[in-house]
C-alpha positions as MATLAB code, in Angstrom:
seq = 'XXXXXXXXXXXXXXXXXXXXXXXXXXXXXXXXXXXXXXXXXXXXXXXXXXXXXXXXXXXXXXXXXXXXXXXXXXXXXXXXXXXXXXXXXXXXXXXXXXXXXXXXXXXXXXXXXXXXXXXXXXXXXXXXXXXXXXXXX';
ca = [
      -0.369  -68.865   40.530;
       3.400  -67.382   40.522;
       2.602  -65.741   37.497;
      -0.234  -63.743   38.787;
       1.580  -63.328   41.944;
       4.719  -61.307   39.736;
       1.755  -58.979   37.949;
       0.487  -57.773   41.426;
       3.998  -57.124   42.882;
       4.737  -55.536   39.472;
       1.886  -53.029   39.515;
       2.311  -50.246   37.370;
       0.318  -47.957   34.725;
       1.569  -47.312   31.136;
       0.798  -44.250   29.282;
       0.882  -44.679   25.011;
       0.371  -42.907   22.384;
      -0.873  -43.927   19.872;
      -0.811  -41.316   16.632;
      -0.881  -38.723   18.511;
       1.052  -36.751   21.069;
      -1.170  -36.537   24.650;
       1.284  -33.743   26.165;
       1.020  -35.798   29.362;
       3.404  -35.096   32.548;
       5.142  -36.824   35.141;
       3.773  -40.117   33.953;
       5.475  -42.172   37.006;
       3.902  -39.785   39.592;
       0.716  -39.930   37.731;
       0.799  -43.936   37.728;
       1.637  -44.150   41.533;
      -1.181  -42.119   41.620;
      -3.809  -44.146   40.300;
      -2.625  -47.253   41.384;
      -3.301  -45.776   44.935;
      -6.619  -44.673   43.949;
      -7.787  -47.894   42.556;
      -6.246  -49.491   45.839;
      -8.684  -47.151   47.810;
     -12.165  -48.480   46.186;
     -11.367  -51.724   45.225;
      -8.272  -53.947   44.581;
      -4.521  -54.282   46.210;
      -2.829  -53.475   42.791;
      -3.455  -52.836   39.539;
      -2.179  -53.488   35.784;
      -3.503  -50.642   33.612;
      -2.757  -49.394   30.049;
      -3.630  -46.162   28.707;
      -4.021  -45.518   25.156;
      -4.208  -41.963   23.670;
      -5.740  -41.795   19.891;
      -7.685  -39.531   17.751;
     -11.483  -38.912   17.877;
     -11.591  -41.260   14.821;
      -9.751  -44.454   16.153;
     -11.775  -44.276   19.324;
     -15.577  -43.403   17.653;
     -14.377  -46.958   15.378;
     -13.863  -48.771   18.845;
     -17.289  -47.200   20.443;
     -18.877  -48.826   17.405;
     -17.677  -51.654   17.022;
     -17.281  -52.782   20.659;
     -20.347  -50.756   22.212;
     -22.153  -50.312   19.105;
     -22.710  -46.487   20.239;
     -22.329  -44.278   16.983;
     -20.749  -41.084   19.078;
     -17.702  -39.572   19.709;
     -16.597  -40.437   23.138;
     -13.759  -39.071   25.225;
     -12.644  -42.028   26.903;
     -13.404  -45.855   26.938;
     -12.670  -48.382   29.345;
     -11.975  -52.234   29.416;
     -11.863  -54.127   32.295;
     -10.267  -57.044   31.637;
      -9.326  -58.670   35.318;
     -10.092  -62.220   36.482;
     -12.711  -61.922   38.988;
     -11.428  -64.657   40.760;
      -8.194  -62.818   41.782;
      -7.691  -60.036   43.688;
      -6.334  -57.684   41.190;
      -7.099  -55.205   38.539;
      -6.194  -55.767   34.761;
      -7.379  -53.250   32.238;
      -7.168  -51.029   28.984;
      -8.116  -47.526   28.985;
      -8.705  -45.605   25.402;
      -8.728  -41.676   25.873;
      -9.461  -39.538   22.324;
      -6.877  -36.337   22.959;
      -9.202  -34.977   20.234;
     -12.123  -35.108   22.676;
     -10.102  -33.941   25.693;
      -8.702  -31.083   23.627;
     -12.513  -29.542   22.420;
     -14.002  -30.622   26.093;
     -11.053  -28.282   28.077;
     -12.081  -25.526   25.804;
     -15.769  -25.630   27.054;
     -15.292  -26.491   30.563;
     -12.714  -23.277   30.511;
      -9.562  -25.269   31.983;
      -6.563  -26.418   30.945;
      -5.667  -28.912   28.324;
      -3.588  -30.872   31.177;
      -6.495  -30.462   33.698;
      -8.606  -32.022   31.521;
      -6.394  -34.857   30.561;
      -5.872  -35.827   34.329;
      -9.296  -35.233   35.088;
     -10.301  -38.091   32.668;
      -7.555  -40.211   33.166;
      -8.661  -40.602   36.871;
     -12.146  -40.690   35.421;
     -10.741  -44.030   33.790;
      -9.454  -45.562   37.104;
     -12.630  -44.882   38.614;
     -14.450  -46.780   35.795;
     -11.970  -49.940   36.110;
     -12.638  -49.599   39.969;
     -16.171  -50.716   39.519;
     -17.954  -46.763   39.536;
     -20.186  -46.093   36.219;
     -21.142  -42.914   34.878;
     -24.645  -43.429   34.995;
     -26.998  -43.387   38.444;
     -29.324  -46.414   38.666;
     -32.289  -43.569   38.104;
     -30.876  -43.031   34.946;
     -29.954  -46.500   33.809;
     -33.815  -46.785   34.153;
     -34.432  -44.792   31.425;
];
């Protein structure tokens, strides 16, 4: 129990990257950040790694882990203990994907890259991207 007890006084987010170069910004800032958002929906702290790689690395994962043959911008592991209360999780983010999507939403490479970082701690909160109308189909 102590050890689990140092990982949610320790809570903290770590940006990598991983063959490529995400551009991101103020990464303490953005950690605090999300660490306060996941506190809001769900858990008292939080443990997450981010992981930026290329469209490639991340299409491999989606196959092999999801077995979805697409490009994806972002995928999201979840890896707490239910029985605790804390979060514990890996987040993959293609910069390739966030790159081309900022182009055709019209913003900001760095907009986009916060917008689906935060899109990540929302998915290791417990949110999904799809409604339950169209899980049904």
């Amino acid at each position: 129990m102590q050890k689990i007890e140092s990982i949610v006084k320790d809570s903290r987010c770590y940006f990598n990257d991983y063959g490529v170069r995400s551009g991101l910004r103020q990464k303490r800032k953005l950690g605090a950040f999300v660490n306060s958002l996941i506190a809001t929906y769900r858990k008292k702290a939080s443990h997450i790694g981010y992981t930026f790689v290329d469209d490639e690395y991340l299409y491999d994962m989606n196959r092999s882990h999801l077995q979805h043959d697409t490009y994806t911008d972002i995928i999201t592991f979840d890896l707490s203990d239910k029985t605790f209360d804390y979060l514990l999780g890996d987040i993959y983010i293609s910069t390739d994907r966030v790159k081309e999507n900022a182009q055709s939403l019209r913003l900001s490479y760095q907009d986009e890259l916060l917008r689906v970082i935060l899109h990540g701690a929302l998915h290791i909160s417990g949110f999904g991207d799809k409604t339950k109308k169209r899980k049904r189909k």
